Amino acid sequence: MNIGLSRDLKKRIGKENVKTDAADLLAYSSDATHHYIKGRPDAVVLPLTVSHVAEIVGYASKRGIPVIPRGAGSGLAGGSTSSRGGILLDMKRMNRVIDINKGNFTAVAETGVVLAHFHRLVEKERLFYPPDPQSMAVCTLGGNVSTRAGGPRGVKYGTTGNYILGLEVVLPDGSIIQTGGSCVKQSVGYDITHLMTGSEGTLGVITKVITRLLPLPEAKKTIIVKCRTTEQAAFAVSEIISNGIVPSMLEYLSLGAVALMNTLLSPPLVTDGEAYLFIELDGSPLQIEEESLRVKAVCEALSVMEIRIVDDKKEAASYWKARSSLYPLLMSFLKKVIVEDVTVPRNRIPEFVKAVEKIAASTGVAIGVSGHAGDGNMHPSILMGEISDEMEKKAHRAIEEIVACGLELGGSISGEHGIGIQKREFVMREMGARQVSLFKAIKEAFDPKGIMNPGKIWLDGGKNR
Amino acid sequence: MNIGLSRDLKKRIGKENVKTDAADLLAYSSDATHHYIKGRPDAVVLPLTVSHVAEIVGYASKRGIPVIPRGAGSGLAGGSTSSRGGILLDMKRMNRVIDINKGNFTAVAETGVVLAHFHRLVEKERLFYPPDPQSMAVCTLGGNVSTRAGGPRGVKYGTTGNYILGLEVVLPDGSIIQTGGSCVKQSVGYDITHLMTGSEGTLGVITKVITRLLPLPEAKKTIIVKCRTTEQAAFAVSEIISNGIVPSMLEYLSLGAVALMNTLLSPPLVTDGEAYLFIELDGSPLQIEEESLRVKAVCEALSVMEIRIVDDKKEAASYWKARSSLYPLLMSFLKKVIVEDVTVPRNRIPEFVKAVEKIAASTGVAIGVSGHAGDGNMHPSILMGEISDEMEKKAHRAIEEIVACGLELGGSISGEHGIGIQKREFVMREMGARQVSLFKAIKEAFDPKGIMNPGKIWLDGGKNR
């Protein structure tokens, strides 16, 4: 333990907001994956105010100490872990919702507010904040902004970036700026708001978020579709979208995923299909009535095994609850799960699913394919019942092939999880050397000392080592 | 005329694509305002391919020659004019629509495609590209991206930035990058796509645009509301929005604006109200039927003078055509019109409108207030029947006060026109010195030689003089 550092931090923001016990540092050494552990922070601080953050970052800046911002630590790419000591900023205590403005359809909240709590507050006002990463019960608004997080509702509503109007940011030199604002339209110079969005803590610390809101849709309806084959399901997704129907959620689930989710469902779904679609429509009651019939017609024309429109609200909610519990369920009975996050243009999903099946067979790795199929964001998951060097090698080969396949289909290596540590090796492949050199030049412009979340997003060079 | 430059350019991209006649250079010295003329370009080139652009920018980079990208020159802030010679890139000939992908809801187009033409092509496929700057008959997709352009549909659909998934960009050193991609979700490093969006040609030349599309709404309905007072109209806007109704357009027009538009309307609107709302709802027929009744109820409760639901499609189209012709109409009978672009949170519109009326009275300047009220983006226009030093001084005072008022209400100095030359003096006031220093650091990172569209966005310092 670094006694000088501990003392300095406690002096600055109070000893109750600083943790340096070995057990605490260990607890903060990984994110939700538990497998991107590169080191431990030297100290964990839990700031209560933006002044605390500015104070700590200013202190770190003067001494060249790494600073790692962290929301709930529910990320899946190692983005909020320490790669070489430093001060980890746990932002969870800055969790006030400051304003919900019904006349302007906007909200202002501190970075550490838990997403599900934020959802509840705005929905109480008949307003709607669409982004819904499946970790919403724990993840924070600021963490969502940092990773440009998405979720099932991306198909209709886009991701976090589409709802962020402005930010309060502590820059790497400890100064505080306010980007964007409370207007849905703004064209005043460079868009620092969206440059920060998705920057994974490498350009500064997000302390406050101004979000755009929508009116809460009046009604919603869930439809469960059982398909004979994975291909049939993938094709159904493509057909629904091509017919101009945009559900609020359109999830693709493998037989294995549904079997797991069945542990939470009563009655369980009959697992005689190879793949399932969970669909939600939202809008006015009349509109979703009409759309559900159109979804039904599209699926019937493809001769799927079963289409069930779920009228009971509790039953519908139980399916979505089970869906959002999929990752913890997987983690509870496997040694290691690597969740891929490749996104492809939506009409390429059938090809992608087929390719992933082939990759599983050829590499000898179990891969469960689920994902937000409506927007092309798939989560093939490498399922490891045991961990060995050989398994890791196979898994890595499978991931490489999945990534290559996604890029070949015109897709992207990450839809909503971000790069963190996990995908650093593939960034160059998608973005090209010249664009990565721009990333580095931007990093240098914001953070010349390279203290912010080092070792994330790209592998080599610059000050981000 | 610079003979060496002319010869060099012609050698590189063919003499038919280079203009250096004095008359041509004069024609390119201003945008649609005709009053932000600071100088003339030394040459105008009309590239046909991205290689042409890369060739020209590479050439300019080696010699430190300014490069000014330009779409249709329909901007209102002087952003596409030359402030000190240089090469003006007229992008209009790069105007192919390369792909409209119905299965993925995306399109790929070259930068110079005219927006109205793009609208027609995607709508033929029952798809929808919402951004609708009122110059859409001439303005280009690339110009829209450069200024983060909006339009009336911003209230429901946001602005250009919300629909741009990726770009092809020629960087200031002549290299070519591809940002973003064809997926609606992407979280791979810094968002260069949205950093370029709204950067007004100061970071590179946009040569290709990948847009997100929506399904084309099945139906739309126009409602004309006549209000006793400007305040009543402003309040009606606020009430409609607060009731959770989000029209596809919600335009606020002064009596003067409607009187002008009447020259294009047959029969004309009766001009006995002080302000008018032009409203369009879109969606399924049932949905807009229901919503139009709700709009009617809100307006009736406020005792407006008249609410007319326009059932005839041709008549409805004539109102929107007249609306989009407002600026040319103003220009045809006044010596000078300065269109302000201040945006305020939507629930602050009544206060803003009242304040602008006071500013007009106290400065002795005629100000017509119209705008995209639904999203808070107002266009108070300084109307000058004569031009004199005294008038210019008064106008500037009025603008200063309008800007100050907008910022005080939590608004922004530009909603959709951008900064260009017009608003440079106010950027610091909205963004603060630290954020403007970040703008400059980003500029330096992209364009160390400072060749791209110098003199725009901010006033002082750096390489952007």
Tab-separated table of N, CA, C and O in Angstrom, chain A residues 101 104-105 147-148 151 159 171 173 175 177-179 183-192 194 202-203 215 241 244 246 287 343 345-347 372 375 377 412 414-416 418 430-431 434-435 438-439 442 446 458, chain B residues 101 104-105 147-148 151 159 171 173 175 177-179 183-192 194 199 202-203 215 241 244 246 287 343 345-347 372 375 377 412 414-416 418 430-431 434-435 438-439 442 446 458:
chain	number	residue	atom	x	y	z
A	101	ASN	N	-37.405	17.518	-16.589
A	101	ASN	CA	-38.145	18.651	-17.138
A	101	ASN	C	-39.181	18.170	-18.143
A	101	ASN	O	-38.869	17.828	-19.281
A	104	ASN	N	-39.635	20.322	-21.360
A	104	ASN	CA	-38.560	20.316	-22.346
A	104	ASN	C	-38.126	18.912	-22.728
A	104	ASN	O	-37.293	18.740	-23.606
A	105	PHE	N	-38.737	17.878	-22.084
A	105	PHE	CA	-38.366	16.489	-22.353
A	105	PHE	C	-36.872	16.256	-22.132
A	105	PHE	O	-36.195	15.660	-22.976
A	147	THR	N	-19.386	3.954	-22.476
A	147	THR	CA	-19.245	2.824	-23.400
A	147	THR	C	-20.217	2.911	-24.570
A	147	THR	O	-20.293	2.005	-25.371
A	148	ARG	N	-20.962	4.012	-24.659
A	148	ARG	CA	-22.003	4.151	-25.688
A	148	ARG	C	-22.904	2.893	-25.633
A	148	ARG	O	-23.180	2.250	-26.647
A	151	GLY	N	-28.627	-1.923	-25.854
A	151	GLY	CA	-29.590	-2.808	-25.223
A	151	GLY	C	-30.630	-3.193	-26.248
A	151	GLY	O	-30.583	-2.725	-27.388
A	159	THR	N	-28.942	3.934	-29.382
A	159	THR	CA	-28.222	3.668	-28.137
A	159	THR	C	-28.033	4.956	-27.321
A	159	THR	O	-28.569	5.995	-27.660
A	171	LEU	N	-11.844	17.413	-16.998
A	171	LEU	CA	-10.786	17.108	-17.961
A	171	LEU	C	-9.544	16.591	-17.237
A	171	LEU	O	-9.410	16.748	-16.014
A	173	ASP	N	-6.726	17.630	-16.788
A	173	ASP	CA	-5.933	18.575	-16.000
A	173	ASP	C	-6.691	19.063	-14.765
A	173	ASP	O	-6.246	19.950	-14.053
A	175	SER	N	-9.648	20.579	-14.788
A	175	SER	CA	-10.625	21.647	-15.049
A	175	SER	C	-11.980	21.030	-15.404
A	175	SER	O	-12.078	19.868	-15.804
A	177	ILE	N	-15.594	21.284	-17.539
A	177	ILE	CA	-16.330	21.913	-18.644
A	177	ILE	C	-17.749	21.379	-18.697
A	177	ILE	O	-18.063	20.307	-18.167
A	178	GLN	N	-18.612	22.205	-19.347
A	178	GLN	CA	-20.000	21.820	-19.597
A	178	GLN	C	-20.148	21.727	-21.113
A	178	GLN	O	-19.984	22.718	-21.808
A	179	THR	N	-20.396	20.537	-21.625
A	179	THR	CA	-20.558	20.397	-23.079
A	179	THR	C	-22.033	20.370	-23.422
A	179	THR	O	-22.877	20.082	-22.569
A	183	CYS	N	-30.758	21.718	-25.115
A	183	CYS	CA	-31.530	21.857	-26.354
A	183	CYS	C	-31.321	20.629	-27.231
A	183	CYS	O	-30.212	20.106	-27.307
A	184	VAL	N	-32.391	20.205	-27.902
A	184	VAL	CA	-32.263	19.046	-28.787
A	184	VAL	C	-31.496	19.392	-30.058
A	184	VAL	O	-31.055	18.508	-30.777
A	185	LYS	N	-31.394	20.676	-30.353
A	185	LYS	CA	-30.634	21.109	-31.522
A	185	LYS	C	-29.495	22.004	-31.050
A	185	LYS	O	-29.722	22.936	-30.278
A	186	GLN	N	-28.310	21.760	-31.540
A	186	GLN	CA	-27.188	22.637	-31.230
A	186	GLN	C	-26.123	22.449	-32.304
A	186	GLN	O	-25.754	21.324	-32.614
A	187	SER	N	-25.662	23.554	-32.852
A	187	SER	CA	-24.587	23.462	-33.834
A	187	SER	C	-23.557	24.538	-33.536
A	187	SER	O	-23.476	25.550	-34.212
A	188	VAL	N	-22.805	24.316	-32.466
A	188	VAL	CA	-21.838	25.306	-31.987
A	188	VAL	C	-20.477	24.624	-31.828
A	188	VAL	O	-20.120	24.134	-30.755
A	189	GLY	N	-19.745	24.552	-32.916
A	189	GLY	CA	-18.387	24.004	-32.853
A	189	GLY	C	-18.371	22.494	-32.723
A	189	GLY	O	-19.351	21.812	-33.021
A	190	TYR	N	-17.237	21.989	-32.289
A	190	TYR	CA	-17.029	20.537	-32.274
A	190	TYR	C	-17.869	19.868	-31.193
A	190	TYR	O	-18.037	20.380	-30.096
A	191	ASP	N	-18.352	18.687	-31.520
A	191	ASP	CA	-19.285	17.958	-30.669
A	191	ASP	C	-18.515	17.181	-29.594
A	191	ASP	O	-18.310	15.970	-29.704
A	192	ILE	N	-18.116	17.889	-28.555
A	192	ILE	CA	-17.343	17.250	-27.480
A	192	ILE	C	-18.224	16.237	-26.735
A	192	ILE	O	-17.737	15.201	-26.275
A	194	HIS	N	-20.377	14.095	-27.895
A	194	HIS	CA	-20.343	12.761	-28.496
A	194	HIS	C	-18.935	12.219	-28.699
A	194	HIS	O	-18.756	11.038	-28.983
A	202	THR	N	-11.090	7.596	-21.212
A	202	THR	CA	-9.714	7.917	-21.605
A	202	THR	C	-9.502	9.407	-21.876
A	202	THR	O	-8.373	9.825	-22.099
A	203	LEU	N	-10.590	10.187	-21.874
A	203	LEU	CA	-10.448	11.621	-22.181
A	203	LEU	C	-10.846	12.526	-21.019
A	203	LEU	O	-10.699	13.744	-21.103
A	215	PRO	N	-41.840	11.010	-24.916
A	215	PRO	CA	-43.060	10.663	-24.177
A	215	PRO	C	-43.102	9.143	-24.003
A	215	PRO	O	-42.714	8.404	-24.904
A	241	ILE	N	-38.075	-6.662	-40.276
A	241	ILE	CA	-37.481	-5.335	-40.509
A	241	ILE	C	-37.736	-4.860	-41.945
A	241	ILE	O	-38.141	-3.711	-42.166
A	244	GLY	N	-40.755	-3.092	-42.813
A	244	GLY	CA	-40.980	-1.760	-42.244
A	244	GLY	C	-41.578	-1.782	-40.845
A	244	GLY	O	-42.065	-0.777	-40.364
A	246	VAL	N	-40.841	-1.866	-37.033
A	246	VAL	CA	-39.711	-1.664	-36.126
A	246	VAL	C	-40.173	-1.888	-34.689
A	246	VAL	O	-40.733	-1.019	-34.044
A	287	GLN	N	-52.119	1.039	-32.588
A	287	GLN	CA	-50.952	0.845	-33.445
A	287	GLN	C	-50.283	-0.509	-33.196
A	287	GLN	O	-49.963	-1.241	-34.139
A	343	THR	N	-21.470	-6.540	-34.400
A	343	THR	CA	-22.694	-6.042	-35.023
A	343	THR	C	-22.548	-6.129	-36.532
A	343	THR	O	-21.492	-5.815	-37.064
A	345	PRO	N	-24.769	-5.409	-40.430
A	345	PRO	CA	-25.991	-4.840	-41.010
A	345	PRO	C	-27.125	-5.858	-40.862
A	345	PRO	O	-26.908	-7.058	-41.058
A	346	ARG	N	-28.325	-5.371	-40.511
A	346	ARG	CA	-29.372	-6.322	-40.064
A	346	ARG	C	-29.726	-7.383	-41.096
A	346	ARG	O	-30.113	-8.482	-40.747
A	347	ASN	N	-29.601	-7.011	-42.367
A	347	ASN	CA	-29.965	-8.009	-43.380
A	347	ASN	C	-28.881	-9.064	-43.580
A	347	ASN	O	-29.071	-10.011	-44.333
A	372	HIS	N	-29.306	-8.855	-29.900
A	372	HIS	CA	-30.296	-7.863	-30.277
A	372	HIS	C	-30.397	-7.873	-31.799
A	372	HIS	O	-29.885	-6.993	-32.483
A	375	ASP	N	-31.286	-4.929	-34.485
A	375	ASP	CA	-30.335	-3.929	-34.946
A	375	ASP	C	-29.008	-4.534	-35.380
A	375	ASP	O	-28.030	-3.830	-35.569
A	377	ASN	N	-26.997	-6.386	-33.740
A	377	ASN	CA	-25.992	-6.509	-32.671
A	377	ASN	C	-26.112	-7.875	-32.006
A	377	ASN	O	-26.990	-8.132	-31.201
A	412	SER	N	-19.220	-4.375	-37.376
A	412	SER	CA	-18.322	-3.693	-36.448
A	412	SER	C	-17.937	-4.653	-35.321
A	412	SER	O	-18.712	-5.534	-34.960
A	414	SER	N	-17.601	-4.003	-32.153
A	414	SER	CA	-18.385	-3.822	-30.931
A	414	SER	C	-19.587	-2.929	-31.168
A	414	SER	O	-19.470	-1.822	-31.696
A	415	GLY	N	-20.740	-3.435	-30.776
A	415	GLY	CA	-21.966	-2.662	-30.919
A	415	GLY	C	-22.265	-1.788	-29.719
A	415	GLY	O	-22.754	-0.677	-29.853
A	416	GLU	N	-21.964	-2.339	-28.504
A	416	GLU	CA	-22.400	-1.619	-27.310
A	416	GLU	C	-21.555	-1.863	-26.076
A	416	GLU	O	-21.743	-1.209	-25.065
A	418	GLY	N	-18.117	-1.720	-26.003
A	418	GLY	CA	-16.877	-0.956	-26.033
A	418	GLY	C	-15.678	-1.867	-26.198
A	418	GLY	O	-15.810	-3.092	-26.273
A	430	GLU	N	-10.560	-2.725	-37.814
A	430	GLU	CA	-11.790	-2.054	-38.239
A	430	GLU	C	-11.528	-0.612	-38.654
A	430	GLU	O	-12.088	-0.133	-39.630
A	431	MET	N	-10.708	0.095	-37.892
A	431	MET	CA	-10.580	1.537	-38.078
A	431	MET	C	-9.447	1.948	-39.015
A	431	MET	O	-9.460	3.049	-39.538
A	434	ARG	N	-4.648	4.995	-40.067
A	434	ARG	CA	-4.747	6.456	-40.091
A	434	ARG	C	-5.777	6.930	-39.071
A	434	ARG	O	-5.564	7.913	-38.376
A	435	GLN	N	-6.921	6.204	-38.969
A	435	GLN	CA	-7.948	6.632	-38.026
A	435	GLN	C	-7.486	6.411	-36.582
A	435	GLN	O	-7.746	7.242	-35.709
A	438	LEU	N	-5.503	9.184	-35.543
A	438	LEU	CA	-6.350	10.319	-35.128
A	438	LEU	C	-6.820	10.144	-33.690
A	438	LEU	O	-6.846	11.100	-32.915
A	439	PHE	N	-7.225	8.901	-33.341
A	439	PHE	CA	-7.600	8.619	-31.945
A	439	PHE	C	-6.470	9.088	-31.019
A	439	PHE	O	-6.686	9.751	-30.014
A	442	ILE	N	-6.120	12.810	-30.749
A	442	ILE	CA	-7.181	13.377	-29.899
A	442	ILE	C	-6.842	13.120	-28.432
A	442	ILE	O	-6.959	14.004	-27.578
A	446	PHE	N	-6.334	15.960	-25.464
A	446	PHE	CA	-7.088	16.018	-24.213
A	446	PHE	C	-6.200	15.721	-23.004
A	446	PHE	O	-6.385	16.289	-21.942
A	458	TRP	N	-6.794	1.049	-27.485
A	458	TRP	CA	-5.840	0.548	-28.471
A	458	TRP	C	-4.634	-0.060	-27.759
A	458	TRP	O	-4.424	0.165	-26.570
B	101	ASN	N	-30.353	0.635	-48.933
B	101	ASN	CA	-30.455	-0.739	-48.455
B	101	ASN	C	-31.722	-0.903	-47.616
B	101	ASN	O	-31.783	-0.503	-46.457
B	104	ASN	N	-31.464	-3.095	-44.434
B	104	ASN	CA	-30.685	-2.573	-43.309
B	104	ASN	C	-31.103	-1.168	-42.913
B	104	ASN	O	-30.570	-0.617	-41.954
B	105	PHE	N	-32.046	-0.575	-43.665
B	105	PHE	CA	-32.472	0.809	-43.402
B	105	PHE	C	-31.299	1.773	-43.425
B	105	PHE	O	-31.131	2.599	-42.513
B	147	THR	N	-22.752	21.244	-41.149
B	147	THR	CA	-23.347	22.242	-40.264
B	147	THR	C	-24.284	21.618	-39.228
B	147	THR	O	-24.929	22.327	-38.476
B	148	ARG	N	-24.373	20.311	-39.204
B	148	ARG	CA	-25.329	19.629	-38.334
B	148	ARG	C	-26.723	20.227	-38.561
B	148	ARG	O	-27.425	20.591	-37.612
B	151	GLY	N	-34.059	21.438	-39.323
B	151	GLY	CA	-35.240	21.732	-40.115
B	151	GLY	C	-36.457	21.496	-39.252
B	151	GLY	O	-36.347	21.081	-38.092
B	159	THR	N	-31.816	16.117	-35.630
B	159	THR	CA	-31.175	16.760	-36.778
B	159	THR	C	-30.249	15.791	-37.508
B	159	THR	O	-30.205	14.604	-37.192
B	171	LEU	N	-8.725	13.728	-45.046
B	171	LEU	CA	-8.114	14.497	-43.959
B	171	LEU	C	-7.227	15.606	-44.520
B	171	LEU	O	-6.878	15.575	-45.704
B	173	ASP	N	-4.260	16.154	-44.536
B	173	ASP	CA	-2.988	15.784	-45.174
B	173	ASP	C	-3.214	15.030	-46.479
B	173	ASP	O	-2.283	14.532	-47.087
B	175	SER	N	-4.954	12.220	-46.793
B	175	SER	CA	-5.268	10.791	-46.629
B	175	SER	C	-6.782	10.595	-46.500
B	175	SER	O	-7.512	11.520	-46.161
B	177	ILE	N	-10.012	8.455	-44.873
B	177	ILE	CA	-10.462	7.502	-43.857
B	177	ILE	C	-11.947	7.220	-44.011
B	177	ILE	O	-12.680	8.001	-44.626
B	178	GLN	N	-12.359	6.086	-43.452
B	178	GLN	CA	-13.764	5.681	-43.413
B	178	GLN	C	-14.146	5.624	-41.939
B	178	GLN	O	-13.606	4.825	-41.183
B	179	THR	N	-15.059	6.495	-41.511
B	179	THR	CA	-15.461	6.486	-40.103
B	179	THR	C	-16.780	5.741	-39.959
B	179	THR	O	-17.518	5.597	-40.924
B	183	CYS	N	-23.719	0.059	-39.430
B	183	CYS	CA	-24.475	-0.502	-38.313
B	183	CYS	C	-25.046	0.625	-37.456
B	183	CYS	O	-24.381	1.638	-37.241
B	184	VAL	N	-26.270	0.434	-36.953
B	184	VAL	CA	-26.865	1.470	-36.109
B	184	VAL	C	-26.217	1.498	-34.728
B	184	VAL	O	-26.375	2.453	-33.994
B	185	LYS	N	-25.521	0.444	-34.373
B	185	LYS	CA	-24.814	0.398	-33.104
B	185	LYS	C	-23.334	0.233	-33.386
B	185	LYS	O	-22.944	-0.653	-34.133
B	186	GLN	N	-22.520	1.039	-32.731
B	186	GLN	CA	-21.079	0.860	-32.862
B	186	GLN	C	-20.411	1.509	-31.662
B	186	GLN	O	-20.721	2.646	-31.324
B	187	SER	N	-19.536	0.807	-31.001
B	187	SER	CA	-18.797	1.383	-29.892
B	187	SER	C	-17.336	0.992	-30.001
B	187	SER	O	-16.843	0.134	-29.284
B	188	VAL	N	-16.655	1.620	-30.961
B	188	VAL	CA	-15.271	1.267	-31.259
B	188	VAL	C	-14.434	2.540	-31.265
B	188	VAL	O	-14.236	3.180	-32.283
B	189	GLY	N	-14.001	2.954	-30.093
B	189	GLY	CA	-13.119	4.120	-30.022
B	189	GLY	C	-13.854	5.429	-30.189
B	189	GLY	O	-15.074	5.502	-30.029
B	190	TYR	N	-13.085	6.477	-30.494
B	190	TYR	CA	-13.638	7.823	-30.519
B	190	TYR	C	-14.560	8.011	-31.728
B	190	TYR	O	-14.293	7.520	-32.817
B	191	ASP	N	-15.615	8.754	-31.504
B	191	ASP	CA	-16.660	8.930	-32.513
B	191	ASP	C	-16.262	10.040	-33.497
B	191	ASP	O	-16.719	11.178	-33.403
B	192	ILE	N	-15.405	9.683	-34.436
B	192	ILE	CA	-14.925	10.661	-35.419
B	192	ILE	C	-16.085	11.128	-36.309
B	192	ILE	O	-16.139	12.274	-36.736
B	194	HIS	N	-19.172	11.809	-35.529
B	194	HIS	CA	-19.902	12.956	-34.986
B	194	HIS	C	-19.008	14.129	-34.614
B	194	HIS	O	-19.497	15.226	-34.364
B	199	SER	N	-18.511	20.225	-37.942
B	199	SER	CA	-17.182	20.841	-37.853
B	199	SER	C	-16.949	21.845	-38.984
B	199	SER	O	-15.874	22.439	-39.079
B	202	THR	N	-13.688	22.393	-41.136
B	202	THR	CA	-12.406	22.797	-40.553
B	202	THR	C	-11.503	21.613	-40.206
B	202	THR	O	-10.360	21.809	-39.809
B	203	LEU	N	-12.027	20.379	-40.322
B	203	LEU	CA	-11.228	19.206	-39.935
B	203	LEU	C	-10.927	18.282	-41.108
B	203	LEU	O	-10.183	17.314	-40.953
B	215	PRO	N	-38.580	3.642	-41.562
B	215	PRO	CA	-39.688	3.339	-42.469
B	215	PRO	C	-40.473	4.640	-42.716
B	215	PRO	O	-40.632	5.439	-41.801
B	241	ILE	N	-46.474	20.190	-26.488
B	241	ILE	CA	-45.324	19.348	-26.132
B	241	ILE	C	-45.486	18.749	-24.723
B	241	ILE	O	-45.280	17.548	-24.520
B	244	GLY	N	-47.292	15.650	-24.232
B	244	GLY	CA	-46.719	14.420	-24.775
B	244	GLY	C	-47.050	14.180	-26.241
B	244	GLY	O	-46.861	13.077	-26.751
B	246	VAL	N	-45.944	14.748	-29.917
B	246	VAL	CA	-44.760	15.182	-30.651
B	246	VAL	C	-45.074	15.199	-32.140
B	246	VAL	O	-44.989	14.181	-32.821
B	287	GLN	N	-53.438	6.686	-35.762
B	287	GLN	CA	-52.668	7.411	-34.770
B	287	GLN	C	-52.766	8.921	-34.972
B	287	GLN	O	-53.003	9.675	-34.017
B	343	THR	N	-31.511	28.734	-30.040
B	343	THR	CA	-32.379	27.653	-29.578
B	343	THR	C	-32.512	27.738	-28.068
B	343	THR	O	-31.523	27.972	-27.385
B	345	PRO	N	-34.574	25.852	-24.480
B	345	PRO	CA	-35.406	24.725	-24.056
B	345	PRO	C	-36.861	25.039	-24.414
B	345	PRO	O	-37.311	26.160	-24.231
B	346	ARG	N	-37.583	24.028	-24.902
B	346	ARG	CA	-38.902	24.316	-25.516
B	346	ARG	C	-39.865	25.010	-24.585
B	346	ARG	O	-40.720	25.774	-25.028
B	347	ASN	N	-39.776	24.717	-23.300
B	347	ASN	CA	-40.731	25.348	-22.380
B	347	ASN	C	-40.370	26.801	-22.080
B	347	ASN	O	-41.113	27.489	-21.407
B	372	HIS	N	-38.712	26.924	-35.652
B	372	HIS	CA	-39.099	25.547	-35.396
B	372	HIS	C	-39.405	25.433	-33.913
B	372	HIS	O	-38.613	24.893	-33.129
B	375	ASP	N	-39.044	22.364	-31.247
B	375	ASP	CA	-37.778	21.959	-30.634
B	375	ASP	C	-37.032	23.141	-30.039
B	375	ASP	O	-35.854	23.016	-29.687
B	377	ASN	N	-36.027	25.815	-31.456
B	377	ASN	CA	-35.098	26.475	-32.380
B	377	ASN	C	-35.810	27.614	-33.109
B	377	ASN	O	-36.580	27.416	-34.026
B	412	SER	N	-28.891	27.913	-26.704
B	412	SER	CA	-27.662	27.814	-27.477
B	412	SER	C	-27.676	28.873	-28.579
B	412	SER	O	-28.739	29.247	-29.071
B	414	SER	N	-26.646	28.624	-31.638
B	414	SER	CA	-27.036	28.114	-32.953
B	414	SER	C	-27.637	26.724	-32.856
B	414	SER	O	-27.039	25.817	-32.296
B	415	GLY	N	-28.825	26.587	-33.414
B	415	GLY	CA	-29.494	25.289	-33.409
B	415	GLY	C	-29.136	24.441	-34.610
B	415	GLY	O	-29.009	23.224	-34.503
B	416	GLU	N	-28.980	25.096	-35.777
B	416	GLU	CA	-28.833	24.294	-36.994
B	416	GLU	C	-28.063	24.988	-38.117
B	416	GLU	O	-27.749	24.362	-39.111
B	418	GLY	N	-25.049	26.618	-37.711
B	418	GLY	CA	-23.616	26.592	-37.479
B	418	GLY	C	-23.080	27.989	-37.193
B	418	GLY	O	-23.821	28.972	-37.181
B	430	GLU	N	-20.774	30.912	-25.023
B	430	GLU	CA	-21.529	29.687	-24.753
B	430	GLU	C	-20.624	28.563	-24.256
B	430	GLU	O	-20.989	27.825	-23.338
B	431	MET	N	-19.466	28.418	-24.871
B	431	MET	CA	-18.644	27.231	-24.615
B	431	MET	C	-17.606	27.424	-23.513
B	431	MET	O	-17.127	26.443	-22.958
B	434	ARG	N	-12.140	27.188	-21.691
B	434	ARG	CA	-11.487	25.871	-21.635
B	434	ARG	C	-11.977	24.984	-22.773
B	434	ARG	O	-11.189	24.267	-23.388
B	435	GLN	N	-13.295	25.031	-23.045
B	435	GLN	CA	-13.812	24.179	-24.113
B	435	GLN	C	-13.338	24.664	-25.480
B	435	GLN	O	-13.041	23.857	-26.360
B	438	LEU	N	-10.097	23.338	-26.138
B	438	LEU	CA	-10.176	21.944	-26.612
B	438	LEU	C	-10.468	21.910	-28.111
B	438	LEU	O	-9.904	21.090	-28.846
B	439	PHE	N	-11.394	22.779	-28.556
B	439	PHE	CA	-11.670	22.873	-30.003
B	439	PHE	C	-10.348	23.086	-30.752
B	439	PHE	O	-10.064	22.431	-31.751
B	442	ILE	N	-8.114	20.076	-30.810
B	442	ILE	CA	-8.598	19.083	-31.781
B	442	ILE	C	-8.249	19.534	-33.202
B	442	ILE	O	-7.777	18.752	-34.023
B	446	PHE	N	-5.963	17.462	-35.954
B	446	PHE	CA	-6.399	17.065	-37.291
B	446	PHE	C	-5.628	17.823	-38.381
B	446	PHE	O	-5.347	17.262	-39.428
B	458	TRP	N	-14.224	29.984	-34.589
B	458	TRP	CA	-13.794	30.863	-33.498
B	458	TRP	C	-12.985	32.015	-34.071
B	458	TRP	O	-12.527	31.986	-35.208
